Amino acid sequence: MSDFEGLAALVTGGASGIGRATADLLAARGARVAVLDLDPSSVRKPLLAYRADVTDDASVRAAVAAAVTDLGGLDVLVNNAGVGAQGTVEDNDDEQWRRVLDVNVLGVVRTSRAALAHLRASAHAAIVNTCSIAATAGLPQRALYSASKGAVLSLTLAMAADHVREGIRVNCVNPGTVDTPWVGRLLDAAPDPVAERAALEARQPTGRLVTAAEVASAIAYLASPLSGATTGSALAVDGGMQGLRLRPAGR
Ligand SMILES: NC(=O)c1ccc[n+]([C@@H]2O[C@H](COP(=O)([O-])OP(=O)(O)OC[C@H]3O[C@@H](n4cnc5c(N)ncnc54)[C@H](O)[C@@H]3O)[C@@H](O)[C@H]2O)c1
């Protein structure tokens, strides 16, 4: 496949999990790809790597400027860096709320702000935000995380409206539970990791976790010049968790 031939892409949080799979896939499909991450030390050529913290506007601006110079432009921005939080609305203090919203929401704002002038110069500009099923379904113990991803969903729609006439498409993916190092850390911290994994698998009608490659494939679909009519959409990649209502097996 070569739909990304000649295009340049920047993936935040591209050193691990969904971001890494996305950076690898876009490169395999012909893009020149830069990764922006807190710790990009594991990123290997042909990917370019830039250290930046999406909560630090100066570091984002410097990394985006350096990446655009080295890539020779920018066509695709994947806003994927994010952190999790657990608990009900009673459980996280103000500092934790500020921290998670700073990474998951303002992080998208900062990279988009730094990238937009460059995207306007592209004939195939696309932004894809990594949102979550937590934006569209009420999940227990995820008050703060869900609020942050709900904001990402609304921001995706607002940005799509603001920039459609500039030729910049903006969409998001809503993954279910994805088998990434992040979920591995959550499982490791559970009292019974095997039972916890089984519960997460059973929650998704496909009976398994989503793979990072499957989310990367959806991000590439939305970012591709072949999807030029798709903007302001949220693509579920959740094993049917949002849309399906199954009866218990065998009944
Ligand atoms: N894994 C899941 O089940 C799941 C489900 C739905 C949505 N998501 C979303 O997918 C995205 C990626 O998750 P993942 O599972 O691949 O996680 P991950 O922890 O494997 O990777 C996240 C990457 O983001 C980077 N990062 C974190 N904070 C950063 C910051 N302040 N500045 C720059 N980089 C930063 C990390 O260094 C890491 O490389 C997140 O936005 C997450 O909310 C994940």
Coordinates of C-alpha atoms and ligand atoms in Angstrom, one line a residue:
M1 CA 0.0 0.0 0.0
S2 CA 1.3 3.5 -0.7
D3 CA -1.5 5.9 0.1
F4 CA 0.9 7.8 2.4
E5 CA 3.7 8.1 -0.2
G6 CA 5.1 11.6 -0.2
L7 CA 3.3 12.6 3.0
A8 CA 4.8 13.5 6.4
A9 CA 3.2 12.5 9.7
L10 CA 3.8 13.3 13.4
V11 CA 2.5 10.9 16.1
T12 CA 2.5 12.0 19.8
G13 CA 2.9 9.2 22.3
G14 CA 4.5 7.3 19.4
A15 CA 7.1 5.4 21.5
S16 CA 4.6 2.8 22.9
G17 CA 1.4 1.0 22.3
I18 CA -1.1 2.5 19.9
G19 CA 1.2 5.4 19.0
R20 CA 4.1 3.1 18.1
A21 CA 1.9 0.8 16.0
T22 CA 0.5 3.9 14.2
A23 CA 4.0 5.3 13.5
D24 CA 5.2 2.0 12.2
L25 CA 2.1 1.5 10.0
L26 CA 2.2 5.0 8.5
A27 CA 5.9 4.5 7.7
A28 CA 5.1 1.1 6.1
R29 CA 2.5 2.8 4.0
G30 CA 5.0 5.3 2.7
A31 CA 4.9 8.3 5.1
R32 CA 7.9 10.0 6.6
V33 CA 7.1 9.8 10.3
A34 CA 8.2 11.6 13.4
V35 CA 7.4 10.6 16.9
L36 CA 7.0 13.0 19.8
D37 CA 7.2 11.4 23.2
L38 CA 8.2 11.9 26.8
D39 CA 10.7 9.1 26.3
P40 CA 11.5 8.4 22.6
S41 CA 14.7 6.4 23.4
S42 CA 13.2 3.2 22.0
V43 CA 12.2 4.8 18.6
R44 CA 14.3 3.4 15.7
K45 CA 15.0 4.6 12.2
P46 CA 13.3 5.2 9.7
L47 CA 11.2 7.0 12.3
L48 CA 12.4 10.3 13.6
A49 CA 12.2 10.9 17.3
Y50 CA 11.7 14.1 19.4
R51 CA 11.5 14.3 23.2
A52 CA 8.7 16.6 24.4
D53 CA 6.1 16.8 27.1
V54 CA 2.6 17.7 25.8
T55 CA 2.0 19.5 29.0
D56 CA 4.8 21.9 28.3
D57 CA 3.9 24.3 25.5
A58 CA 7.5 25.4 24.8
S59 CA 8.7 21.9 24.4
V60 CA 5.8 21.0 22.1
R61 CA 6.4 24.0 19.9
A62 CA 10.2 23.3 19.7
A63 CA 9.6 19.6 18.9
V64 CA 6.9 20.3 16.3
A65 CA 9.1 22.9 14.6
A66 CA 12.1 20.6 14.5
A67 CA 10.0 17.7 13.2
V68 CA 8.5 19.8 10.4
T69 CA 11.9 21.0 9.4
D70 CA 13.3 17.5 9.3
L71 CA 10.3 16.0 7.6
G72 CA 10.1 18.8 5.1
G73 CA 6.5 19.7 6.0
L74 CA 3.5 18.1 7.8
D75 CA 0.4 16.5 6.4
V76 CA -0.9 14.2 9.3
L77 CA -1.0 14.9 13.0
V78 CA -1.9 12.0 15.3
N79 CA -2.7 13.3 18.8
N80 CA -2.3 10.1 20.8
A81 CA -0.3 10.8 23.9
G82 CA -2.5 10.2 27.0
V83 CA -2.5 9.0 30.6
G84 CA -5.1 7.1 32.6
A85 CA -6.9 7.6 35.9
Q86 CA -9.1 5.4 38.0
G87 CA -11.8 6.1 40.5
T88 CA -15.2 7.7 41.0
V89 CA -15.7 11.5 41.1
E90 CA -14.8 11.3 44.9
D91 CA -11.4 9.6 44.4
N92 CA -9.2 12.0 42.5
D93 CA -8.0 15.3 44.0
D94 CA -7.8 18.6 42.1
E95 CA -4.2 18.1 41.3
Q96 CA -4.9 14.8 39.6
W97 CA -7.8 16.3 37.7
R98 CA -5.5 19.1 36.5
R99 CA -2.8 16.7 35.6
V100 CA -4.9 14.3 33.5
L101 CA -6.9 17.1 31.7
D102 CA -3.5 18.8 31.1
V103 CA -2.1 15.7 29.3
N104 CA -5.2 14.3 27.6
V105 CA -7.1 17.5 26.6
L106 CA -4.6 20.4 26.6
G107 CA -2.0 18.1 25.1
V108 CA -4.2 17.8 22.0
V109 CA -4.7 21.6 22.0
R110 CA -0.9 22.3 22.2
T111 CA 0.3 20.0 19.5
S112 CA -2.6 21.0 17.2
R113 CA -1.9 24.7 17.8
A114 CA 1.7 24.2 16.9
A115 CA 0.9 22.1 13.8
L116 CA -2.0 24.0 12.2
A117 CA 0.1 26.5 10.3
H118 CA 2.0 23.7 8.7
L119 CA -1.1 21.6 8.0
R120 CA -2.7 24.5 6.1
A121 CA 0.2 24.2 3.6
S122 CA -0.7 20.5 2.9
A123 CA -3.0 19.3 0.1
H124 CA -4.0 16.3 2.3
A125 CA -4.1 17.6 5.8
A126 CA -5.6 15.4 8.5
I127 CA -5.7 15.3 12.3
V128 CA -6.6 12.1 14.1
N129 CA -7.2 12.2 17.9
T130 CA -7.0 9.1 20.0
C131 CA -10.2 9.3 22.1
S132 CA -11.8 6.3 23.9
I133 CA -15.0 4.4 24.4
A134 CA -15.0 6.1 27.8
A135 CA -16.2 9.2 25.9
T136 CA -19.4 7.5 24.8
A137 CA -20.2 4.8 27.4
G138 CA -20.4 5.1 31.2
L139 CA -17.6 2.9 32.5
P140 CA -17.2 2.4 36.3
Q141 CA -14.2 3.9 38.1
R142 CA -13.3 6.1 35.2
A143 CA -14.8 9.6 36.1
L144 CA -11.7 11.7 35.4
Y145 CA -10.5 9.7 32.4
S146 CA -13.9 9.7 30.9
A147 CA -14.3 13.5 31.3
S148 CA -11.0 14.0 29.6
K149 CA -11.9 11.8 26.6
G150 CA -15.4 13.3 26.4
A151 CA -13.6 16.6 26.0
V152 CA -11.4 15.1 23.3
L153 CA -14.5 13.9 21.4
S154 CA -16.2 17.4 21.6
L155 CA -12.9 19.1 20.7
T156 CA -12.6 16.8 17.6
L157 CA -16.0 17.9 16.4
A158 CA -15.3 21.6 17.0
M159 CA -11.9 21.5 15.3
A160 CA -13.4 19.6 12.4
A161 CA -15.9 22.5 11.9
D162 CA -13.3 25.2 12.4
H163 CA -10.8 23.8 9.9
V164 CA -12.9 22.1 7.2
R165 CA -12.8 25.1 4.9
E166 CA -9.0 25.2 5.2
G167 CA -8.9 21.6 3.9
I168 CA -7.9 20.0 7.2
R169 CA -10.0 17.0 8.2
V170 CA -10.3 16.2 12.0
N171 CA -11.5 12.8 13.3
C172 CA -11.0 10.5 16.2
V173 CA -10.8 6.8 17.0
N174 CA -12.6 5.4 20.1
P175 CA -10.8 2.3 21.1
G176 CA -12.2 -0.2 23.6
T177 CA -9.6 -2.0 25.8
V178 CA -6.4 -2.4 23.8
D179 CA -3.6 -4.8 24.6
T180 CA -0.8 -2.2 25.2
P181 CA 1.8 -1.7 27.9
W182 CA -0.7 0.7 29.5
V183 CA -3.2 -2.1 30.0
G184 CA -0.4 -4.5 31.0
R185 CA 0.4 -2.1 33.9
L186 CA -3.2 -2.0 34.9
L187 CA -3.4 -5.8 34.9
D188 CA -0.2 -6.0 36.9
A189 CA -1.6 -3.8 39.6
A190 CA -4.9 -5.7 39.9
P191 CA -5.3 -8.2 42.8
D192 CA -5.9 -11.0 40.4
P193 CA -4.5 -10.1 36.9
V194 CA -5.8 -13.2 35.2
A195 CA -9.4 -12.6 36.4
E196 CA -9.1 -8.9 35.5
R197 CA -7.9 -9.7 32.0
A198 CA -10.8 -12.2 31.6
A199 CA -13.3 -9.6 32.7
L200 CA -11.9 -7.0 30.3
E201 CA -12.0 -9.6 27.4
A202 CA -15.6 -10.6 28.3
R203 CA -16.8 -7.0 28.3
Q204 CA -16.1 -6.8 24.5
P205 CA -18.5 -8.8 22.3
T206 CA -15.5 -10.2 20.3
G207 CA -14.3 -11.8 23.5
R208 CA -10.8 -10.5 23.3
L209 CA -8.8 -7.2 23.7
V210 CA -8.3 -5.0 20.7
T211 CA -4.8 -5.0 19.3
A212 CA -2.7 -1.9 18.9
A213 CA -2.4 -2.8 15.2
E214 CA -6.2 -2.7 14.8
V215 CA -6.3 0.8 16.3
A216 CA -3.4 1.9 14.1
S217 CA -5.2 0.6 11.1
A218 CA -8.3 2.7 12.0
I219 CA -6.1 5.8 12.5
A220 CA -4.5 5.3 9.2
Y221 CA -7.9 4.9 7.5
L222 CA -9.0 8.3 8.9
A223 CA -5.6 10.0 8.1
S224 CA -5.4 8.6 4.5
P225 CA -6.0 10.9 1.5
L226 CA -8.3 8.1 0.4
S227 CA -10.7 9.2 3.2
G228 CA -11.1 12.8 1.9
A229 CA -14.8 13.0 2.6
T230 CA -14.5 11.9 6.2
T231 CA -14.3 14.6 8.9
G232 CA -15.9 15.2 12.3
S233 CA -16.4 11.5 12.8
A234 CA -15.6 9.1 15.7
L235 CA -14.7 5.6 14.7
A236 CA -15.2 2.9 17.3
V237 CA -12.5 0.2 17.5
D238 CA -13.9 -1.6 20.4
G239 CA -14.8 -5.2 19.5
G240 CA -18.4 -4.1 19.3
M241 CA -18.5 -2.8 22.9
Q242 CA -20.3 0.5 22.2
G243 CA -22.8 -0.6 19.6
L244 CA -23.9 -4.2 20.3
R245 CA -26.2 -5.7 22.9
L246 CA -25.7 -9.5 23.0
R247 CA -27.7 -12.0 24.9
P248 CA -25.7 -14.3 27.2
A249 CA -23.8 -17.0 25.2
G250 CA -26.1 -20.0 24.3
R251 CA -29.3 -18.2 25.2
Ligands
LIG1 N1 -4.9 0.9 25.9 C1 -6.2 1.2 26.0 O1 -7.0 0.3 26.3 C2 -6.8 2.4 25.4 C3 -8.2 2.5 25.2 C4 -8.7 3.7 24.7 C5 -7.9 4.8 24.5 N2 -6.6 4.7 24.7 C6 -5.8 5.9 24.5 O2 -4.7 5.6 23.6 C7 -3.6 6.5 23.8 C8 -2.3 5.6 23.9 O3 -2.5 4.7 24.9 P1 -1.6 3.3 25.0 O4 -2.5 2.3 25.5 O5 -0.9 3.1 23.7 O6 -0.6 3.8 26.1 P2 1.0 3.6 26.4 O7 1.2 4.0 27.8 O8 1.4 2.3 25.9 O9 1.6 4.8 25.5 C9 1.4 6.1 25.7 C10 2.6 6.9 25.2 O10 2.3 8.3 25.5 C11 3.5 8.9 26.0 N3 3.1 10.0 26.9 C12 2.4 10.0 28.1 N4 2.4 11.2 28.6 C13 3.0 12.1 27.7 C14 3.3 13.5 27.7 N5 2.9 14.2 28.8 N6 4.0 14.0 26.7 C15 4.4 13.2 25.7 N7 4.2 11.9 25.6 C16 3.5 11.3 26.6 C17 4.2 7.8 26.8 O11 5.5 8.1 27.1 C18 3.9 6.6 26.0 O12 5.0 6.4 25.0 C19 -4.0 7.3 25.0 O13 -4.5 8.5 24.6 C20 -5.1 6.5 25.7 O14 -5.9 7.3 26.4 C21 -6.0 3.6 25.2

